Amino acid sequence: AQSVTQLGSHVSVSEGALVLLRCNYSSSVPPYLFWYVQYPNQGLQLLLKYTTGATLVKGINGFEAEFKKSETSFHLTKPSAHMSDAAEYFCAVTDLPSGTYKYIFGTGTRLKVLA
Amino acid sequence: DAMVIQNPRYQVTQFGKPVTLSCSQTLNHNVMYWYQQKSSQAPKLLFHYYDKDFNNEADTPDNFQSRRPNTSFCFLDIRSPGLGDAAMYLCATSLPGPNTEQFFGPGTRLTVL
């Protein structure tokens, strides 16, 4: 079965510091991986996704993630945190064995940016 | 702009009083999803449609029903809301395919008194 693990339910960084949010997946087949961001009282918005091809994926708002098959990881990074990055971040993988297009979400990481 | 719209944004109902949440989309996507999200948790899929085909998650309570009268609209009916059903309800849409993005609406926050 496929699964997603996000290490660290809460992460705090100083403004201007590196952001690193961790996501590890378990999949018996090549995965399709996504990072979403959710601001308070809003829906989820796609930051970036990995399907095939280049393993370093660039997304919106200066975020990027690298697919590392050997480590079964898809960590999200941003070189310099901004106050507006404070939000909840979810990693997700498509549930391929189910034969549908639904996601399996990680439990989320709440990012706090300190002034 | 193409989008996913949810109405109302905030809904208050009484314990046991049926409530309907609505979702509409201008993206013309085949697939529509309903999620329940409780505080500080990941969204939990309740069910989804691929066109008219309805797919219920195994652990979705019978208290939750859905209708999709056409491509653009989808409704979530909670027949007898309990206190435990208070949550944010998110609608999302996508094109078919395992590598496609899901587009989320802003959600409806349901309060049960």
PDB file of N, CA and C in Angstrom, chain A residues 24-96:
ATOM      1  N   ASN A  24       8.368  11.688   3.157  1.00  0.00           N
ATOM      2  CA  ASN A  24       8.809  10.381   2.676  1.00  0.00           C
ATOM      3  C   ASN A  24       7.592   9.580   2.247  1.00  0.00           C
ATOM      4  N   TYR A  25       7.767   8.804   1.227  1.00  0.00           N
ATOM      5  CA  TYR A  25       6.645   8.045   0.692  1.00  0.00           C
ATOM      6  C   TYR A  25       6.980   6.568   0.655  1.00  0.00           C
ATOM      7  N   SER A  26       5.949   5.781   0.571  1.00  0.00           N
ATOM      8  CA  SER A  26       6.096   4.351   0.376  1.00  0.00           C
ATOM      9  C   SER A  26       5.232   3.983  -0.820  1.00  0.00           C
ATOM     10  N   SER A  27       5.849   3.386  -1.819  1.00  0.00           N
ATOM     11  CA  SER A  27       5.095   3.053  -3.022  1.00  0.00           C
ATOM     12  C   SER A  27       5.735   1.872  -3.724  1.00  0.00           C
ATOM     13  N   SER A  28       4.902   0.980  -4.198  1.00  0.00           N
ATOM     14  CA  SER A  28       5.391  -0.194  -4.917  1.00  0.00           C
ATOM     15  C   SER A  28       5.569   0.090  -6.403  1.00  0.00           C
ATOM     16  N   VAL A  29       5.109   1.245  -6.820  1.00  0.00           N
ATOM     17  CA  VAL A  29       5.222   1.649  -8.221  1.00  0.00           C
ATOM     18  C   VAL A  29       5.761   3.069  -8.240  1.00  0.00           C
ATOM     19  N   PRO A  30       6.277   3.511  -9.400  1.00  0.00           N
ATOM     20  CA  PRO A  30       6.741   4.913  -9.460  1.00  0.00           C
ATOM     21  C   PRO A  30       5.637   5.855  -9.039  1.00  0.00           C
ATOM     22  N   PRO A  31       5.907   6.712  -8.086  1.00  0.00           N
ATOM     23  CA  PRO A  31       4.843   7.539  -7.520  1.00  0.00           C
ATOM     24  C   PRO A  31       4.632   8.842  -8.280  1.00  0.00           C
ATOM     25  N   TYR A  32       3.438   9.365  -8.101  1.00  0.00           N
ATOM     26  CA  TYR A  32       3.154  10.745  -8.480  1.00  0.00           C
ATOM     27  C   TYR A  32       2.997  11.525  -7.173  1.00  0.00           C
ATOM     28  N   LEU A  33       3.802  12.554  -6.993  1.00  0.00           N
ATOM     29  CA  LEU A  33       3.896  13.243  -5.708  1.00  0.00           C
ATOM     30  C   LEU A  33       3.536  14.708  -5.839  1.00  0.00           C
ATOM     31  N   PHE A  34       2.920  15.231  -4.803  1.00  0.00           N
ATOM     32  CA  PHE A  34       2.431  16.605  -4.815  1.00  0.00           C
ATOM     33  C   PHE A  34       2.730  17.274  -3.475  1.00  0.00           C
ATOM     34  N   TRP A  35       2.934  18.569  -3.530  1.00  0.00           N
ATOM     35  CA  TRP A  35       2.936  19.411  -2.337  1.00  0.00           C
ATOM     36  C   TRP A  35       1.849  20.471  -2.511  1.00  0.00           C
ATOM     37  N   TYR A  36       1.025  20.582  -1.447  1.00  0.00           N
ATOM     38  CA  TYR A  36      -0.013  21.598  -1.410  1.00  0.00           C
ATOM     39  C   TYR A  36       0.203  22.495  -0.200  1.00  0.00           C
ATOM     40  N   VAL A  37      -0.263  23.736  -0.321  1.00  0.00           N
ATOM     41  CA  VAL A  37      -0.224  24.673   0.788  1.00  0.00           C
ATOM     42  C   VAL A  37      -1.654  25.082   1.126  1.00  0.00           C
ATOM     43  N   GLN A  38      -1.896  25.252   2.420  1.00  0.00           N
ATOM     44  CA  GLN A  38      -3.223  25.690   2.864  1.00  0.00           C
ATOM     45  C   GLN A  38      -3.058  26.836   3.845  1.00  0.00           C
ATOM     46  N   TYR A  39      -3.609  27.989   3.478  1.00  0.00           N
ATOM     47  CA  TYR A  39      -3.638  29.133   4.373  1.00  0.00           C
ATOM     48  C   TYR A  39      -4.894  29.047   5.236  1.00  0.00           C
ATOM     49  N   PRO A  40      -4.912  29.712   6.376  1.00  0.00           N
ATOM     50  CA  PRO A  40      -6.055  29.582   7.291  1.00  0.00           C
ATOM     51  C   PRO A  40      -7.392  29.851   6.618  1.00  0.00           C
ATOM     52  N   ASN A  41      -8.319  28.953   6.871  1.00  0.00           N
ATOM     53  CA  ASN A  41      -9.693  29.075   6.358  1.00  0.00           C
ATOM     54  C   ASN A  41      -9.765  29.146   4.837  1.00  0.00           C
ATOM     55  N   GLN A  42      -8.845  28.482   4.179  1.00  0.00           N
ATOM     56  CA  GLN A  42      -8.867  28.419   2.729  1.00  0.00           C
ATOM     57  C   GLN A  42      -8.702  26.979   2.263  1.00  0.00           C
ATOM     58  N   GLY A  43      -8.928  26.768   0.984  1.00  0.00           N
ATOM     59  CA  GLY A  43      -8.686  25.461   0.404  1.00  0.00           C
ATOM     60  C   GLY A  43      -7.208  25.241   0.157  1.00  0.00           C
ATOM     61  N   LEU A  44      -6.885  24.086  -0.424  1.00  0.00           N
ATOM     62  CA  LEU A  44      -5.493  23.764  -0.712  1.00  0.00           C
ATOM     63  C   LEU A  44      -5.108  24.279  -2.094  1.00  0.00           C
ATOM     64  N   GLN A  45      -3.860  24.673  -2.204  1.00  0.00           N
ATOM     65  CA  GLN A  45      -3.340  25.182  -3.466  1.00  0.00           C
ATOM     66  C   GLN A  45      -2.079  24.402  -3.822  1.00  0.00           C
ATOM     67  N   LEU A  46      -1.981  23.992  -5.071  1.00  0.00           N
ATOM     68  CA  LEU A  46      -0.821  23.224  -5.488  1.00  0.00           C
ATOM     69  C   LEU A  46       0.430  24.095  -5.506  1.00  0.00           C
ATOM     70  N   LEU A  47       1.492  23.598  -4.858  1.00  0.00           N
ATOM     71  CA  LEU A  47       2.796  24.253  -4.939  1.00  0.00           C
ATOM     72  C   LEU A  47       3.613  23.681  -6.093  1.00  0.00           C
ATOM     73  N   LEU A  48       3.650  22.361  -6.165  1.00  0.00           N
ATOM     74  CA  LEU A  48       4.425  21.694  -7.211  1.00  0.00           C
ATOM     75  C   LEU A  48       4.057  20.224  -7.228  1.00  0.00           C
ATOM     76  N   LYS A  49       4.475  19.553  -8.299  1.00  0.00           N
ATOM     77  CA  LYS A  49       4.219  18.120  -8.401  1.00  0.00           C
ATOM     78  C   LYS A  49       5.354  17.438  -9.149  1.00  0.00           C
ATOM     79  N   TYR A  50       5.559  16.181  -8.846  1.00  0.00           N
ATOM     80  CA  TYR A  50       6.499  15.327  -9.569  1.00  0.00           C
ATOM     81  C   TYR A  50       5.716  14.211 -10.231  1.00  0.00           C
ATOM     82  N   THR A  51       5.908  14.081 -11.528  1.00  0.00           N
ATOM     83  CA  THR A  51       5.279  12.960 -12.235  1.00  0.00           C
ATOM     84  C   THR A  51       6.380  12.102 -12.835  1.00  0.00           C
ATOM     85  N   THR A  52       7.020  12.566 -13.856  1.00  0.00           N
ATOM     86  CA  THR A  52       8.166  11.862 -14.425  1.00  0.00           C
ATOM     87  C   THR A  52       9.163  12.913 -14.889  1.00  0.00           C
ATOM     88  N   GLY A  53      10.344  12.468 -15.268  1.00  0.00           N
ATOM     89  CA  GLY A  53      11.309  13.413 -15.816  1.00  0.00           C
ATOM     90  C   GLY A  53      12.219  13.989 -14.750  1.00  0.00           C
ATOM     91  N   ALA A  54      12.466  15.278 -14.851  1.00  0.00           N
ATOM     92  CA  ALA A  54      13.427  15.949 -13.975  1.00  0.00           C
ATOM     93  C   ALA A  54      13.057  15.746 -12.509  1.00  0.00           C
ATOM     94  N   THR A  55      14.059  15.376 -11.727  1.00  0.00           N
ATOM     95  CA  THR A  55      13.802  15.064 -10.315  1.00  0.00           C
ATOM     96  C   THR A  55      13.743  16.309  -9.445  1.00  0.00           C
ATOM     97  N   LEU A  56      14.298  17.412  -9.911  1.00  0.00           N
ATOM     98  CA  LEU A  56      14.199  18.669  -9.176  1.00  0.00           C
ATOM     99  C   LEU A  56      13.041  19.449  -9.781  1.00  0.00           C
ATOM    100  N   VAL A  57      12.050  19.678  -8.962  1.00  0.00           N
ATOM    101  CA  VAL A  57      10.825  20.315  -9.445  1.00  0.00           C
ATOM    102  C   VAL A  57      10.707  21.707  -8.827  1.00  0.00           C
ATOM    103  N   LYS A  58      10.464  22.673  -9.658  1.00  0.00           N
ATOM    104  CA  LYS A  58      10.285  24.044  -9.161  1.00  0.00           C
ATOM    105  C   LYS A  58       8.793  24.373  -9.150  1.00  0.00           C
ATOM    106  N   GLY A  59       8.397  25.062  -8.086  1.00  0.00           N
ATOM    107  CA  GLY A  59       6.998  25.405  -7.960  1.00  0.00           C
ATOM    108  C   GLY A  59       6.783  26.897  -7.803  1.00  0.00           C
ATOM    109  N   ILE A  60       5.614  27.225  -7.276  1.00  0.00           N
ATOM    110  CA  ILE A  60       5.283  28.627  -7.099  1.00  0.00           C
ATOM    111  C   ILE A  60       5.890  29.167  -5.817  1.00  0.00           C
ATOM    112  N   ASN A  61       5.953  30.476  -5.717  1.00  0.00           N
ATOM    113  CA  ASN A  61       6.404  31.161  -4.503  1.00  0.00           C
ATOM    114  C   ASN A  61       7.825  30.794  -4.092  1.00  0.00           C
ATOM    115  N   GLY A  62       8.643  30.387  -5.037  1.00  0.00           N
ATOM    116  CA  GLY A  62      10.046  30.099  -4.746  1.00  0.00           C
ATOM    117  C   GLY A  62      10.318  28.740  -4.137  1.00  0.00           C
ATOM    118  N   PHE A  63       9.324  27.886  -4.044  1.00  0.00           N
ATOM    119  CA  PHE A  63       9.513  26.553  -3.501  1.00  0.00           C
ATOM    120  C   PHE A  63      10.012  25.579  -4.570  1.00  0.00           C
ATOM    121  N   GLU A  64      10.754  24.591  -4.111  1.00  0.00           N
ATOM    122  CA  GLU A  64      11.153  23.497  -4.972  1.00  0.00           C
ATOM    123  C   GLU A  64      11.246  22.219  -4.156  1.00  0.00           C
ATOM    124  N   ALA A  65      11.243  21.097  -4.850  1.00  0.00           N
ATOM    125  CA  ALA A  65      11.342  19.807  -4.177  1.00  0.00           C
ATOM    126  C   ALA A  65      12.142  18.873  -5.069  1.00  0.00           C
ATOM    127  N   GLU A  66      12.851  17.970  -4.436  1.00  0.00           N
ATOM    128  CA  GLU A  66      13.657  17.015  -5.181  1.00  0.00           C
ATOM    129  C   GLU A  66      13.168  15.603  -4.903  1.00  0.00           C
ATOM    130  N   PHE A  67      12.866  14.898  -5.965  1.00  0.00           N
ATOM    131  CA  PHE A  67      12.461  13.496  -5.861  1.00  0.00           C
ATOM    132  C   PHE A  67      13.718  12.642  -5.773  1.00  0.00           C
ATOM    133  N   LYS A  68      13.854  11.916  -4.676  1.00  0.00           N
ATOM    134  CA  LYS A  68      14.999  11.028  -4.490  1.00  0.00           C
ATOM    135  C   LYS A  68      14.476   9.609  -4.295  1.00  0.00           C
ATOM    136  N   LYS A  69      14.575   8.845  -5.353  1.00  0.00           N
ATOM    137  CA  LYS A  69      14.032   7.491  -5.308  1.00  0.00           C
ATOM    138  C   LYS A  69      14.768   6.638  -4.283  1.00  0.00           C
ATOM    139  N   SER A  70      16.093   6.789  -4.220  1.00  0.00           N
ATOM    140  CA  SER A  70      16.883   5.959  -3.319  1.00  0.00           C
ATOM    141  C   SER A  70      16.530   6.209  -1.858  1.00  0.00           C
ATOM    142  N   GLU A  71      16.059   7.410  -1.559  1.00  0.00           N
ATOM    143  CA  GLU A  71      15.700   7.761  -0.193  1.00  0.00           C
ATOM    144  C   GLU A  71      14.178   7.780   0.003  1.00  0.00           C
ATOM    145  N   THR A  72      13.453   7.478  -1.015  1.00  0.00           N
ATOM    146  CA  THR A  72      11.978   7.565  -1.042  1.00  0.00           C
ATOM    147  C   THR A  72      11.514   8.868  -0.406  1.00  0.00           C
ATOM    148  N   SER A  73      12.110   9.962  -0.863  1.00  0.00           N
ATOM    149  CA  SER A  73      11.801  11.260  -0.274  1.00  0.00           C
ATOM    150  C   SER A  73      11.404  12.274  -1.337  1.00  0.00           C
ATOM    151  N   PHE A  74      10.688  13.269  -0.891  1.00  0.00           N
ATOM    152  CA  PHE A  74      10.261  14.388  -1.753  1.00  0.00           C
ATOM    153  C   PHE A  74      10.168  15.606  -0.853  1.00  0.00           C
ATOM    154  N   HIS A  75      11.285  16.050  -0.346  1.00  0.00           N
ATOM    155  CA  HIS A  75      11.325  17.155   0.609  1.00  0.00           C
ATOM    156  C   HIS A  75      11.126  18.490  -0.092  1.00  0.00           C
ATOM    157  N   LEU A  76      10.441  19.379   0.583  1.00  0.00           N
ATOM    158  CA  LEU A  76      10.133  20.705   0.058  1.00  0.00           C
ATOM    159  C   LEU A  76      11.097  21.720   0.652  1.00  0.00           C
ATOM    160  N   THR A  77      11.660  22.575  -0.182  1.00  0.00           N
ATOM    161  CA  THR A  77      12.596  23.577   0.311  1.00  0.00           C
ATOM    162  C   THR A  77      12.307  24.945  -0.294  1.00  0.00           C
ATOM    163  N   LYS A  78      12.765  25.942   0.440  1.00  0.00           N
ATOM    164  CA  LYS A  78      12.755  27.323  -0.053  1.00  0.00           C
ATOM    165  C   LYS A  78      13.965  28.005   0.565  1.00  0.00           C
ATOM    166  N   PRO A  79      14.786  28.665  -0.230  1.00  0.00           N
ATOM    167  CA  PRO A  79      16.041  29.216   0.289  1.00  0.00           C
ATOM    168  C   PRO A  79      15.851  30.264   1.380  1.00  0.00           C
ATOM    169  N   SER A  80      14.808  31.059   1.266  1.00  0.00           N
ATOM    170  CA  SER A  80      14.661  32.180   2.185  1.00  0.00           C
ATOM    171  C   SER A  80      13.189  32.347   2.559  1.00  0.00           C
ATOM    172  N   ALA A  81      12.874  32.095   3.811  1.00  0.00           N
ATOM    173  CA  ALA A  81      11.478  32.146   4.253  1.00  0.00           C
ATOM    174  C   ALA A  81      10.969  33.572   4.329  1.00  0.00           C
ATOM    175  N   HIS A  82       9.708  33.710   3.982  1.00  0.00           N
ATOM    176  CA  HIS A  82       9.024  34.990   4.081  1.00  0.00           C
ATOM    177  C   HIS A  82       7.852  34.820   5.021  1.00  0.00           C
ATOM    178  N   MET A  83       7.471  35.918   5.662  1.00  0.00           N
ATOM    179  CA  MET A  83       6.355  35.851   6.618  1.00  0.00           C
ATOM    180  C   MET A  83       5.108  35.258   5.972  1.00  0.00           C
ATOM    181  N   SER A  84       4.911  35.537   4.704  1.00  0.00           N
ATOM    182  CA  SER A  84       3.713  35.057   4.006  1.00  0.00           C
ATOM    183  C   SER A  84       3.730  33.545   3.758  1.00  0.00           C
ATOM    184  N   ASP A  85       4.857  32.889   4.048  1.00  0.00           N
ATOM    185  CA  ASP A  85       4.931  31.430   3.874  1.00  0.00           C
ATOM    186  C   ASP A  85       4.303  30.678   5.047  1.00  0.00           C
ATOM    187  N   ALA A  86       3.959  31.373   6.096  1.00  0.00           N
ATOM    188  CA  ALA A  86       3.336  30.720   7.253  1.00  0.00           C
ATOM    189  C   ALA A  86       2.002  30.111   6.831  1.00  0.00           C
ATOM    190  N   ALA A  87       1.913  28.801   6.953  1.00  0.00           N
ATOM    191  CA  ALA A  87       0.736  28.071   6.462  1.00  0.00           C
ATOM    192  C   ALA A  87       0.906  26.603   6.839  1.00  0.00           C
ATOM    193  N   GLU A  88      -0.080  25.792   6.419  1.00  0.00           N
ATOM    194  CA  GLU A  88       0.003  24.339   6.573  1.00  0.00           C
ATOM    195  C   GLU A  88       0.391  23.753   5.227  1.00  0.00           C
ATOM    196  N   TYR A  89       1.306  22.802   5.241  1.00  0.00           N
ATOM    197  CA  TYR A  89       1.794  22.190   4.007  1.00  0.00           C
ATOM    198  C   TYR A  89       1.519  20.692   4.039  1.00  0.00           C
ATOM    199  N   PHE A  90       0.969  20.208   2.938  1.00  0.00           N
ATOM    200  CA  PHE A  90       0.617  18.793   2.828  1.00  0.00           C
ATOM    201  C   PHE A  90       1.340  18.165   1.640  1.00  0.00           C
ATOM    202  N   CYS A  91       1.936  17.034   1.906  1.00  0.00           N
ATOM    203  CA  CYS A  91       2.501  16.201   0.859  1.00  0.00           C
ATOM    204  C   CYS A  91       1.467  15.133   0.507  1.00  0.00           C
ATOM    205  N   ALA A  92       1.377  14.765  -0.754  1.00  0.00           N
ATOM    206  CA  ALA A  92       0.383  13.773  -1.161  1.00  0.00           C
ATOM    207  C   ALA A  92       0.944  12.902  -2.270  1.00  0.00           C
ATOM    208  N   VAL A  93       0.441  11.687  -2.349  1.00  0.00           N
ATOM    209  CA  VAL A  93       0.799  10.760  -3.412  1.00  0.00           C
ATOM    210  C   VAL A  93      -0.496  10.221  -3.999  1.00  0.00           C
ATOM    211  N   THR A  94      -0.526  10.019  -5.293  1.00  0.00           N
ATOM    212  CA  THR A  94      -1.708   9.426  -5.921  1.00  0.00           C
ATOM    213  C   THR A  94      -1.802   7.965  -5.528  1.00  0.00           C
ATOM    214  N   ASP A  95      -2.979   7.550  -5.136  1.00  0.00           N
ATOM    215  CA  ASP A  95      -3.208   6.175  -4.697  1.00  0.00           C
ATOM    216  C   ASP A  95      -3.367   5.277  -5.918  1.00  0.00           C
ATOM    217  N   LEU A  96      -2.259   4.946  -6.554  1.00  0.00           N
ATOM    218  CA  LEU A  96      -2.309   4.206  -7.809  1.00  0.00           C
ATOM    219  C   LEU A  96      -2.942   2.823  -7.684  1.00  0.00           C
TER     220      LEU A  96
END
